[in-house]
């Protein structure tokens, strides 16, 4: 990967300090986003996906704090930048789409004022030109009658329209990196498919890189080139989307895939295989592999924390099974970590 990455995250750590305790929301996260590609970040609720994204933009607020690591964007470490420098990067070189469009759009400004603000700040254009450019953006994201819509307020639009406006805002500055945090979760499936299609199309035309945060593996399969699987603030597996689905290595990834409803087999009356147990609480975090208490293959060595190691395919896996030191069932190493026949 290396040099053709738009952003390289190295050992990123973000913690919240509450009630005399350190909650390590992001606990040593490492990943790259190759230029012009889409990286999906998946994982159960609370695994640190959104906090990772907010850390990249340095939007973490008290009692949260980035406590370590590097965020190398176009060769520069963002962790060293001050608020002024970050403001020039946000909504310019890197922009973000948040999950809930209604809370991210300002109810007292028109669509055009909000999209246009980006042009006025970053390109220093006048009011009229900003509106004209906003209309172009609305066209780009497929909003009908943009000349009318540009003067409307957020409450006058449907949920799908508002999410398109959010995308238009995020794209107004022609960002090199777009971070989309569950951009379609709140929308119905038809609109969801349209929005994802639109993002892909815009990526092809504008050449931007995307970080797509989702817990929907269907969305990942449709939109991503690479995937980082997160568990308890750590990346446990990083692979191309093809490899991840065809050849998942980490037992947690396998569990996620096995918990997907399958359309090819009749599962009626059968329990869907879901990962046993639940995510450990921050106060009770295992010191070894975070997934060990839920892992069907856990062995003695899993009491130690495994590193994220690259294998011969360039995939990265944080699991002892794939190391020379593996002391558990040797069969697992040979036949993989699947618990059911695939
Ligand atoms: N304001 C806060 N104060 C204390 N802890 C926080 C705060 N915000 C987040 N956390 C901690 O960070 C962890 C990761 O949160 P994050 O929002 O990144 O999860 P996520 O993977 O995006 O989950 P979801 O899929 O539900 O959006 C949480 O489990 C929580 O322990
Ligand atoms: Ni989140």
mmCIF file of C-alpha atoms and ligand atoms in Angstrom, residues 14-18 23-26 41-54 60-64 99 181-182 213-215 230 232-233 279-282, ligand 1:
data_model
loop_
_atom_site.group_PDB
_atom_site.id
_atom_site.type_symbol
_atom_site.label_atom_id
_atom_site.label_comp_id
_atom_site.label_asym_id
_atom_site.label_seq_id
_atom_site.Cartn_x
_atom_site.Cartn_y
_atom_site.Cartn_z
ATOM 1 C CA UNK A 14 -8.416 8.408 21.899
ATOM 2 C CA UNK A 15 -9.664 8.167 25.459
ATOM 3 C CA UNK A 16 -12.442 9.599 27.591
ATOM 4 C CA UNK A 17 -11.592 10.493 31.143
ATOM 5 C CA UNK A 18 -14.655 10.101 33.327
ATOM 6 C CA UNK A 23 -12.141 4.705 28.672
ATOM 7 C CA UNK A 24 -10.011 3.788 25.675
ATOM 8 C CA UNK A 25 -12.545 4.305 22.915
ATOM 9 C CA UNK A 26 -9.881 4.107 20.218
ATOM 10 C CA UNK A 41 -15.020 0.445 8.974
ATOM 11 C CA UNK A 42 -17.291 -2.164 10.526
ATOM 12 C CA UNK A 43 -17.875 -3.482 14.024
ATOM 13 C CA UNK A 44 -20.515 -3.702 16.713
ATOM 14 C CA UNK A 45 -21.908 -0.635 18.421
ATOM 15 C CA UNK A 46 -19.333 0.986 20.710
ATOM 16 C CA UNK A 47 -16.283 -0.469 18.936
ATOM 17 C CA UNK A 48 -14.859 3.008 18.267
ATOM 18 C CA UNK A 49 -15.805 3.640 14.644
ATOM 19 C CA UNK A 50 -17.248 7.133 15.074
ATOM 20 C CA UNK A 51 -14.616 8.201 17.598
ATOM 21 C CA UNK A 52 -11.921 7.150 15.103
ATOM 22 C CA UNK A 53 -13.571 9.342 12.454
ATOM 23 C CA UNK A 54 -14.017 12.290 14.807
ATOM 24 C CA UNK A 60 -13.159 15.139 20.006
ATOM 25 C CA UNK A 61 -14.400 17.196 22.905
ATOM 26 C CA UNK A 62 -13.824 17.085 26.637
ATOM 27 C CA UNK A 63 -13.618 14.720 28.487
ATOM 28 C CA UNK A 64 -12.244 13.032 25.378
ATOM 29 C CA UNK A 99 -25.521 9.960 10.623
ATOM 30 C CA UNK A 181 -20.616 7.851 9.248
ATOM 31 C CA UNK A 182 -23.631 5.587 8.695
ATOM 32 C CA UNK A 213 -18.555 3.698 8.587
ATOM 33 C CA UNK A 214 -21.353 1.181 8.856
ATOM 34 C CA UNK A 215 -22.454 -1.888 10.716
ATOM 35 C CA UNK A 230 -12.990 -2.996 14.666
ATOM 36 C CA UNK A 232 -13.188 -2.807 21.398
ATOM 37 C CA UNK A 233 -11.231 0.126 20.013
ATOM 38 C CA UNK A 279 -18.851 -6.775 24.299
ATOM 39 C CA UNK A 280 -16.828 -6.352 27.532
ATOM 40 C CA UNK A 281 -17.351 -3.122 29.461
ATOM 41 C CA UNK A 282 -14.468 -0.642 29.620
HETATM 42 N N1 LIG B 1 -18.682 11.365 25.339
HETATM 43 C C1 LIG B 1 -18.199 10.184 25.736
HETATM 44 N N2 LIG B 1 -17.865 9.961 27.024
HETATM 45 C C2 LIG B 1 -17.372 8.767 27.434
HETATM 46 N N3 LIG B 1 -17.159 7.724 26.626
HETATM 47 C C3 LIG B 1 -17.473 7.879 25.336
HETATM 48 C C4 LIG B 1 -18.016 9.101 24.813
HETATM 49 N N4 LIG B 1 -18.241 8.948 23.482
HETATM 50 C C5 LIG B 1 -17.850 7.684 23.202
HETATM 51 N N5 LIG B 1 -17.398 7.045 24.297
HETATM 52 C C6 LIG B 1 -16.863 5.670 24.356
HETATM 53 O O1 LIG B 1 -16.319 5.366 23.102
HETATM 54 C C7 LIG B 1 -16.767 4.089 22.657
HETATM 55 C C8 LIG B 1 -16.790 4.090 21.150
HETATM 56 O O2 LIG B 1 -17.827 4.948 20.690
HETATM 57 P P1 LIG B 1 -18.137 5.165 19.154
HETATM 58 O O3 LIG B 1 -19.180 6.204 19.067
HETATM 59 O O4 LIG B 1 -16.872 5.396 18.406
HETATM 60 O O5 LIG B 1 -18.712 3.735 18.752
HETATM 61 P P2 LIG B 1 -19.225 3.270 17.318
HETATM 62 O O6 LIG B 1 -18.368 2.112 16.912
HETATM 63 O O7 LIG B 1 -19.289 4.421 16.399
HETATM 64 O O8 LIG B 1 -20.681 2.705 17.673
HETATM 65 P P3 LIG B 1 -22.089 2.873 16.885
HETATM 66 O O9 LIG B 1 -22.121 1.756 15.863
HETATM 67 O O10 LIG B 1 -23.108 2.660 17.951
HETATM 68 O O11 LIG B 1 -22.151 4.223 16.270
HETATM 69 C C9 LIG B 1 -18.090 3.898 23.345
HETATM 70 O O12 LIG B 1 -18.343 2.547 23.581
HETATM 71 C C10 LIG B 1 -17.918 4.624 24.644
HETATM 72 O O13 LIG B 1 -17.352 3.726 25.604
#
